[in-house]
Every structure is written in structure tokens, then in C-alpha cells.
Short mmCIF file of C-alpha atoms in Angstrom, two decimals:
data_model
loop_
_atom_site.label_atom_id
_atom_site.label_comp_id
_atom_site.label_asym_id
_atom_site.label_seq_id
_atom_site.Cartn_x
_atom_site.Cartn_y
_atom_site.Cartn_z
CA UNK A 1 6.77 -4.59 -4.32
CA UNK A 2 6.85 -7.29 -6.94
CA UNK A 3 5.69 -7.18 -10.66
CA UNK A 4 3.16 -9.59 -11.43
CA UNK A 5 2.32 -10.38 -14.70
CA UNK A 6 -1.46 -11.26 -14.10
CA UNK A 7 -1.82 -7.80 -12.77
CA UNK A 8 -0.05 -6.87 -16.00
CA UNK A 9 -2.91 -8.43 -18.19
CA UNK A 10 -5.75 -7.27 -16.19
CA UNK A 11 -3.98 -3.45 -16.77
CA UNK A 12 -4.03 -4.29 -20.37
CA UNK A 13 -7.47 -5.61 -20.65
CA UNK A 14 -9.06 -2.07 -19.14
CA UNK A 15 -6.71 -0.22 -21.49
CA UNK A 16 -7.66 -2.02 -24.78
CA UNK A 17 -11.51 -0.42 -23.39
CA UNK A 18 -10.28 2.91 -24.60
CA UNK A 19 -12.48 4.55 -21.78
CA UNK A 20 -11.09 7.72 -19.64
CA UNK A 21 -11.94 6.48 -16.19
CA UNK A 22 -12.10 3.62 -13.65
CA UNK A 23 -14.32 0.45 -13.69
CA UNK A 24 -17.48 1.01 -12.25
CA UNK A 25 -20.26 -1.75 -10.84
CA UNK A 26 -22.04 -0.82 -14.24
CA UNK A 27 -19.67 -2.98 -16.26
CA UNK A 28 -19.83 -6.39 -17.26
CA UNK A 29 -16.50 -7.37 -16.36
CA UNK A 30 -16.26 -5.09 -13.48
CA UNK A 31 -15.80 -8.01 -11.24
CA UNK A 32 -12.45 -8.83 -12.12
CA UNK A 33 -11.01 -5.68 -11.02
CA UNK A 34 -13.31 -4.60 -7.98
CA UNK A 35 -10.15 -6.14 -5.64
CA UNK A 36 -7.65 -4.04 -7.24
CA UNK A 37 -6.44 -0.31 -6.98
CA UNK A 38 -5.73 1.62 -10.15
CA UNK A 39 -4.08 4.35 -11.63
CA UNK A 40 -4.92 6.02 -14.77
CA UNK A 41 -2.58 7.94 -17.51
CA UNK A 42 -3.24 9.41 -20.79
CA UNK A 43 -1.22 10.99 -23.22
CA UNK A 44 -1.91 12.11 -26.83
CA UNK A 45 1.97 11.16 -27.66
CA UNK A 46 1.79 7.57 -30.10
CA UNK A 47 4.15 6.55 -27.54
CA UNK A 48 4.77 6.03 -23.87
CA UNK A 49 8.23 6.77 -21.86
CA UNK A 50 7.19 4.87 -18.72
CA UNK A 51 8.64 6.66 -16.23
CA UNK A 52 6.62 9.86 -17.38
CA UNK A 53 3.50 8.71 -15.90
CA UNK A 54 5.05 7.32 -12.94
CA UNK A 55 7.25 10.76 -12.19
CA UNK A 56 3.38 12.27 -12.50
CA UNK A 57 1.69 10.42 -10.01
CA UNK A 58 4.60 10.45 -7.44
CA UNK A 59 4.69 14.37 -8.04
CA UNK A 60 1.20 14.28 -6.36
CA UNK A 61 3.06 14.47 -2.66
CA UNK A 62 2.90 17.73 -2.79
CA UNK A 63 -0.69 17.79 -3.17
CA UNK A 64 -0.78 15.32 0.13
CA UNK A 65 -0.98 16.04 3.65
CA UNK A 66 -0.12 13.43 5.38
CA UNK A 67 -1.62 14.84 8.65
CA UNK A 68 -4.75 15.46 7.68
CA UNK A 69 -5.42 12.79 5.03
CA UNK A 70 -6.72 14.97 2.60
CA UNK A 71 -5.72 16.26 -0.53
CA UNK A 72 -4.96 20.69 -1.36
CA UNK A 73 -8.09 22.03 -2.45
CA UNK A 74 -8.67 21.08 -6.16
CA UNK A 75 -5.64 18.96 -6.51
CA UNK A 76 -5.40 14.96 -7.09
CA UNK A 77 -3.20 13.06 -4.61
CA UNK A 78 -4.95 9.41 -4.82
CA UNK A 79 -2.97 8.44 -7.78
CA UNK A 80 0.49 9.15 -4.90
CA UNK A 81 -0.93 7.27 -2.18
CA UNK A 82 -1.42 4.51 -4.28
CA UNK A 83 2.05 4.46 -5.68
CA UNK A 84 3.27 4.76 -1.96
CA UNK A 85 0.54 2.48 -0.01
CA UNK A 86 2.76 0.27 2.04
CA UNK A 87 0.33 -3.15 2.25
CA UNK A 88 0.24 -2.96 -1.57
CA UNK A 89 2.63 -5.61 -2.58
CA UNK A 90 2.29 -6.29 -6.46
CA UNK A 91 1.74 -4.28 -9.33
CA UNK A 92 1.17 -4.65 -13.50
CA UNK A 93 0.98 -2.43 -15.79
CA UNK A 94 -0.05 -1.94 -19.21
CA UNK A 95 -0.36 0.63 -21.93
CA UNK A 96 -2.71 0.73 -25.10
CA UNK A 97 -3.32 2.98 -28.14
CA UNK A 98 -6.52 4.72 -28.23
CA UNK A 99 -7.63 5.52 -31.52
CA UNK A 100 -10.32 7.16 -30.69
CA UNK A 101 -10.28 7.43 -26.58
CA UNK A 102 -13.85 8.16 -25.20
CA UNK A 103 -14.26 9.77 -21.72
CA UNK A 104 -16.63 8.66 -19.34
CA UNK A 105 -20.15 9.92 -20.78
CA UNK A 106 -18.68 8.05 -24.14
CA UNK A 107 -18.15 11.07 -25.46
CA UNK A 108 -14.93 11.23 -27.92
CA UNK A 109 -12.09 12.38 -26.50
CA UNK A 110 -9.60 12.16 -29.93
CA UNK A 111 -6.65 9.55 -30.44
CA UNK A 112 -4.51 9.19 -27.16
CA UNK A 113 -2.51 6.43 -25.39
CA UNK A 114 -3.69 5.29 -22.15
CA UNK A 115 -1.44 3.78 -19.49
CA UNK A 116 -2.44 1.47 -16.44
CA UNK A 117 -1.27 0.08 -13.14
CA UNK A 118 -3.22 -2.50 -11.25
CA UNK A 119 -2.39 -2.89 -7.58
CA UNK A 120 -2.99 -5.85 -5.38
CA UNK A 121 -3.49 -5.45 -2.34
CA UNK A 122 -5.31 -1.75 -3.34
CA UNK A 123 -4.92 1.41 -1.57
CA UNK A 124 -6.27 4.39 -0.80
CA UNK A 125 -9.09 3.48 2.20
CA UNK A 126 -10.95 6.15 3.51
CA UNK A 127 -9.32 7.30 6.77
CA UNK A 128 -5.92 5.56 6.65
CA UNK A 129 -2.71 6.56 5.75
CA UNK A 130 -1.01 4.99 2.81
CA UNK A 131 2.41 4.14 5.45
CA UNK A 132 3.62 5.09 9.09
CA UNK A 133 6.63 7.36 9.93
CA UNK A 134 9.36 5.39 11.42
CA UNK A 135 12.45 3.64 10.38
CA UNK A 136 12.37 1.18 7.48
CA UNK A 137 10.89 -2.39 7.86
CA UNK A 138 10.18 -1.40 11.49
CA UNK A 139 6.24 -1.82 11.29
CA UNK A 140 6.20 -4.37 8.44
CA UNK A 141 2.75 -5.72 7.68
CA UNK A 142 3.58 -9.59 8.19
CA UNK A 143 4.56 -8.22 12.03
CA UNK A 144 7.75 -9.46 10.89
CA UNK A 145 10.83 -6.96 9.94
CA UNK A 146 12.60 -9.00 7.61
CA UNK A 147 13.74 -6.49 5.25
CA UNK A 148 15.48 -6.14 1.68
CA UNK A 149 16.98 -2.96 0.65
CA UNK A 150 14.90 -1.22 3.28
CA UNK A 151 12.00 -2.79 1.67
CA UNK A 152 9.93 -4.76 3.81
CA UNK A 153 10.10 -8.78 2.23
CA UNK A 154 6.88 -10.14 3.00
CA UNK A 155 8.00 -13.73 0.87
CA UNK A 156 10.66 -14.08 3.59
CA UNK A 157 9.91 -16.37 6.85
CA UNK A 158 13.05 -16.53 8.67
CA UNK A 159 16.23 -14.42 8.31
CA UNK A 160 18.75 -14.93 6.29
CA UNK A 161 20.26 -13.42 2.92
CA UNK A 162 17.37 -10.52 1.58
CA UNK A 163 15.85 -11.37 4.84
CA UNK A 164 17.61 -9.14 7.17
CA UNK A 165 16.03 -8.51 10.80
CA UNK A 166 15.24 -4.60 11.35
CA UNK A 167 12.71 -5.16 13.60
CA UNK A 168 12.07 -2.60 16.91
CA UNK A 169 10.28 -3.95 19.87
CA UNK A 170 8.97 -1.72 22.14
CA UNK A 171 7.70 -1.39 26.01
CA UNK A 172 9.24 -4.43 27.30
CA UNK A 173 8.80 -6.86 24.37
CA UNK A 174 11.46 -9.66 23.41
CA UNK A 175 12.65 -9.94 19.97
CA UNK A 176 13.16 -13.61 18.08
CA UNK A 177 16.21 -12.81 16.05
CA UNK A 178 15.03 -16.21 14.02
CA UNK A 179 11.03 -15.31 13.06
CA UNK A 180 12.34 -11.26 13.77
CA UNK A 181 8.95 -10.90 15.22
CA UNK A 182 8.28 -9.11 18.41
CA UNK A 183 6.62 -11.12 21.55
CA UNK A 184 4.84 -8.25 23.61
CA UNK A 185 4.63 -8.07 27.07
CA UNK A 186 0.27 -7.23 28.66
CA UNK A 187 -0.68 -4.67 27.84
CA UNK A 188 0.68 -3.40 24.17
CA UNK A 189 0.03 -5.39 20.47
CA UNK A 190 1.28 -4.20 17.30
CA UNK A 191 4.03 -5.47 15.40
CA UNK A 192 6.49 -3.42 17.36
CA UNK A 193 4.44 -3.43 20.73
CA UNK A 194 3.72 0.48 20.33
CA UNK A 195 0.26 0.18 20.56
CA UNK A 196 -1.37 0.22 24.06
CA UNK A 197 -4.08 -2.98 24.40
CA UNK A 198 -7.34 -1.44 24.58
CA UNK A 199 -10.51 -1.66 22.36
CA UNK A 200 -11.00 1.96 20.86
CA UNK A 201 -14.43 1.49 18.31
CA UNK A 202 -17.72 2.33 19.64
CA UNK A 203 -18.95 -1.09 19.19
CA UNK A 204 -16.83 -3.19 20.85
CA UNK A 205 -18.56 -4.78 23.47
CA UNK A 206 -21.64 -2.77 22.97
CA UNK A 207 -25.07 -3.91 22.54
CA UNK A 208 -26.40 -3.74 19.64
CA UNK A 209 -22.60 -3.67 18.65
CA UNK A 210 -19.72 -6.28 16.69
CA UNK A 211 -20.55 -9.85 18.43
CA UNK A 212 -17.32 -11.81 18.86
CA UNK A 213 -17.97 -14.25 16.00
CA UNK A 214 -16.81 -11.12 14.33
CA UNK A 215 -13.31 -10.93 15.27
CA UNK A 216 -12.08 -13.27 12.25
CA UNK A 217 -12.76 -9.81 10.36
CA UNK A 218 -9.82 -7.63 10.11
CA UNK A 219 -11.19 -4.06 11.10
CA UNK A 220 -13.10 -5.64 13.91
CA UNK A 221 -9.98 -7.15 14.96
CA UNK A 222 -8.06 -3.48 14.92
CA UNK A 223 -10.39 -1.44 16.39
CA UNK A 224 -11.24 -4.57 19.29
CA UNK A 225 -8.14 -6.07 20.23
CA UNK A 226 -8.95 -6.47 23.81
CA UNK A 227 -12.30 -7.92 23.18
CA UNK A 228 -10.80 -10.10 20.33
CA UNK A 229 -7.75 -11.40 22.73
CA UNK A 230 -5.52 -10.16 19.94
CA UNK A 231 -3.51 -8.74 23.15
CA UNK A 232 -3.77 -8.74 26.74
CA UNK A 233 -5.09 -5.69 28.58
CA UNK A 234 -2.72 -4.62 31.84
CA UNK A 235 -4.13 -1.16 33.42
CA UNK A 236 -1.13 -0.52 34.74
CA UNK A 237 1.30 -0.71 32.03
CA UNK A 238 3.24 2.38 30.95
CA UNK A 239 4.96 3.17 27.94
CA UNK A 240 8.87 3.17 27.43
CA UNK A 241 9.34 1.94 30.71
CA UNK A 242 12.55 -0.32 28.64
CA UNK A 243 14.96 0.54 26.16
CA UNK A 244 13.60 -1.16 22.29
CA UNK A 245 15.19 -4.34 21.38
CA UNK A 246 16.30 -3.74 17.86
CA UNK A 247 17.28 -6.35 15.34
CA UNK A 248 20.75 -6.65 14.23
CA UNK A 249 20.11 -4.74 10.59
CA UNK A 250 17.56 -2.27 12.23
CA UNK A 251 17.72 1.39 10.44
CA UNK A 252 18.02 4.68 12.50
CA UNK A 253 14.76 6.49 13.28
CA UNK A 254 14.82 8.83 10.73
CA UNK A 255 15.26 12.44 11.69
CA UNK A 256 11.54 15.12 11.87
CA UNK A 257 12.64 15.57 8.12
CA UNK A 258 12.15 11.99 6.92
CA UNK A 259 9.03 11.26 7.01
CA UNK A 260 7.85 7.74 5.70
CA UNK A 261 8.65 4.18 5.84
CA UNK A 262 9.35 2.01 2.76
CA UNK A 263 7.39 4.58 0.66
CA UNK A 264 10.14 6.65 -1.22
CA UNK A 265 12.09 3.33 -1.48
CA UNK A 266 8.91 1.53 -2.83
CA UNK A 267 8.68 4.39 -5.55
CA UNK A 268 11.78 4.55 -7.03
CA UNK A 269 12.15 0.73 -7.04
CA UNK A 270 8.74 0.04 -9.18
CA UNK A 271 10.27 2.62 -10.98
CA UNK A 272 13.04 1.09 -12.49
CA UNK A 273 10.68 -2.01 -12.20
CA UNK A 274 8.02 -1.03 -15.22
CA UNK A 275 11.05 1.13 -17.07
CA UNK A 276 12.39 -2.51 -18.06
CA UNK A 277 9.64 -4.52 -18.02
CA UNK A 278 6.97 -2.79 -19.77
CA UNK A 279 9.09 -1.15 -22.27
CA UNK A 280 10.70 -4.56 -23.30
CA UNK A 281 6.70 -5.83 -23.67
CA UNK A 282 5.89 -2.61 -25.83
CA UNK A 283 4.68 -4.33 -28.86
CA UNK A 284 2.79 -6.97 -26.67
CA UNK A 285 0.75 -3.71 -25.44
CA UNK A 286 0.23 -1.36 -28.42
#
């Protein structure tokens, strides 16, 4: 997770709208944040301690079950999964006096202070979990486990110094110590080769169903990777038939009791992040 000041400006356009809630197609400049994910504070304090509203949204968890997907009956959890979603890899942030704030029917809400992080890419999809159990930087987006302080570091392309290899490779598969990418043998695809090659959506090779001029779309591609030659398909292939080749920095495989990758880490590090960054730009954002 990186700060990014563009994300930083778009936070403190919304804010300066004085308007409890999220864009919606019905605004005019909708557009330039209908790519982003979002979350929302509001305090009637003059002034902000950043980590407040941080500390708040991570305090969601409990509210979370990561299981299930859902959310304890009439209790928020998005603003969490957002904080924790592993793919998101840049956030900004911005806070704004309100005097007065409206809500969302433009009603007046009284004088508050509203506080705003823009994520890129978003979070929260329907149906997916915001990040996998497993050891840190051992299912890293980029399919490459090139990790810094059990972070993975997606602006890394070889190993080296904040580049360390934690990859795992699973069922057979070789490990480049170079790229720290896994090569899978038939029959598995993933970037750890845990996940058996076979198309699992309805429509894959179905008629009416996705045609293969499809396949340069990324869900197509995940729920068809047989029909999409992302892997090869081998019937007869069997799980943990090898041992894992792990890279030389790889972390443990955390005990029943730890249960996410990157996400605490991710937390605590954007954290400290925004505590110096936006408080230093406080006057740029009153």
C-alpha cells in the first residue's frame, strides 16, 4: 500500500461537497470516482486525530465473518474490508470542515468534519473476500512473492533488497528464485499452483455462454481457465503429491489462529502512513 497524492485530491474534492454519503451516478462529477472505493468519517470535533477514523473502520472485524462474507446483523463491516482488501494498492485521503454538513436527502445535518479515503484498485466485490489465509506474500496478486515487510511489493520485478522471494509453489511446480514466480506443472494454475485446472462457471463452454473472444476479460478468465488456456487440464493429477518449493524469505504458514495474509500488516502500515502525511497537510485540507 502506497499513498498517492492524486487519490489524496480526489478525497478532498468529495469532502469540500459537505454531503453525508457516497457518489452516486446522479452527480455531475460522479465519473471521476466511479473506479475508486471509499470510506466515509464524520465527526462534529473542529478537528481530526487521523488515526481515530482509521482505529473505527478497522474495529469493524468484528462485525466480519470471513466465512460467510457477510456482515452481523445490523452492523457495518464494508468500511474493514476495504481497509484490508489485499489488490487495493494506493490510497489518499482527505479531511474537510463542514459548516453546515447535509446528509443524503440534503437535509442539514449541523457543522461536522468529514474525513475521506479513496482506494485504487477498490474493494469490497460482491462474493469475494477482501484477502486469502496463508502465509504472507505467498498468493501475491502480480503471481509474484516478492515481498517487503511481509507486504506484498507489487513495484518490484526481480528480487533483490525490499524485494525478497516468499513465494510457495505447490503440487509439483518449480520456483524461479530470479522472477520468484511459480511455473506449474498440468493440471494446477494460480500463483502458487493450488488451484486445480478446470473451468468451474456455468458458461464456460456453453451455448449460449462466454465465447472465447472473451477470455481477455478478467472474471471470464478465473472462472474459465481451461477453456481460456490460462492452464493446462491433466485428469489425473493429484494434489500434494510433492513437498512446496518455498522461496528463500518465505514466512511460516501461520497457525488456525492467524488468519489473513498481508491484511493486519496492510492496516497498521497505512496507519502510520496518513498519521504523518495528512496531519502535516492539515491546513491544505481544512
Amino acid at each position: 500500500m502506497i499513498y498517492d497524492e492524486a487519490l489524496a485530491q480526489l478525497a478532498a474534492t468529495w469532502t469540500a461537497h459537505c454531503v453525508w454519503r457516497h457518489p452516486h451516478p446522479d452527480d455531475t462529477d460522479y465519473a471521476a470516482f466511479k473506479n475508486y472505493g471509499q470510506n466515509l468519517y464524520a465527526t462534529t470535533a473542529k478537528n481530526i486525530n487521523v488515526s481515530a477514523p482509521i482505529k473505527s473502520w478497522f474495529s469493524e472485524k468484528a462485525n466480519y465473518d470471513y466465512d460467510t462474507l457477510e456482515c452481523v446483523a445490523g452492523k457495518a463491516c464494508g468500511h474493514y474490508t476495504q481497509v484490508v482488501w489485499a489488490t487495493s494498492r494506493k490510497v489518499g485521503c482527505a479531511h474537510h470542515r463542514c459548516t453546515p454538513m447535509k446528509a443524503a436527502d440534503n437535509s442539514v445535518k449541523g457543522d461536522a468534519s468529514i474525513f475521506a479515503c479513496q482506494y485504487s484498485p477498490p474493494g469490497n466485490y460482491r462474493g469475494q473476500r477482501p484477502y486469502t489465509k496463508g502465509a504472507a506474500c505467498s498468493k501475491c496478486g502480480s503471481g509474484a512473492g516478492l515481498c517487503k515487510d511481509r507486504l506484498c511489493n507489487w513495484q518490484c520485478s526481480r528480487s533483490g533488497t525490499d524485494c525478497l522471494c516468499a513465494s510457495y509453489c505447490y503440487n509439483c511446480a518449480k520456483l524461479n528464485n530470479e522472477t520468484c514466480k511459480c511455473s506449474c506443472a498440468d493440471g494446477w494454475h494460480g500463483a502458487d499452483c493450488a488451484v486445480e485446472c478446470k473451468d468451474t462457471h456455468k458458461h464456460c463452454n456453453a451455448s449460449p455462454g462466454w465465447p472465447l473472444s472473451w477470455c481477455d476479460r478478467s472474471y471470464v478468465r478465473a472462472g474459465c481457465p481451461a477453456m481460456c488456456k490460462v492452464c493446462t487440464p491433466d485428469a489425473d493429477a493429484k494434489a500434494d503429491q510433492c513437498p512446496p518449493e518455498k522461496g528463500p524469505h518465505a514466512y511460516d504458514q501461520p497457525s488456525s489462529a492467524t488468519t489473513f495474509i498481508n491484511s493486519q500488516h496492510a492496516t497498521m502500515m497505512m496507519l502510520m502512513m496518513l498519521t504523518v502525511v495528512v496531519t502535516i497537510s492539515n491546513d491544505a485540507w481544512l
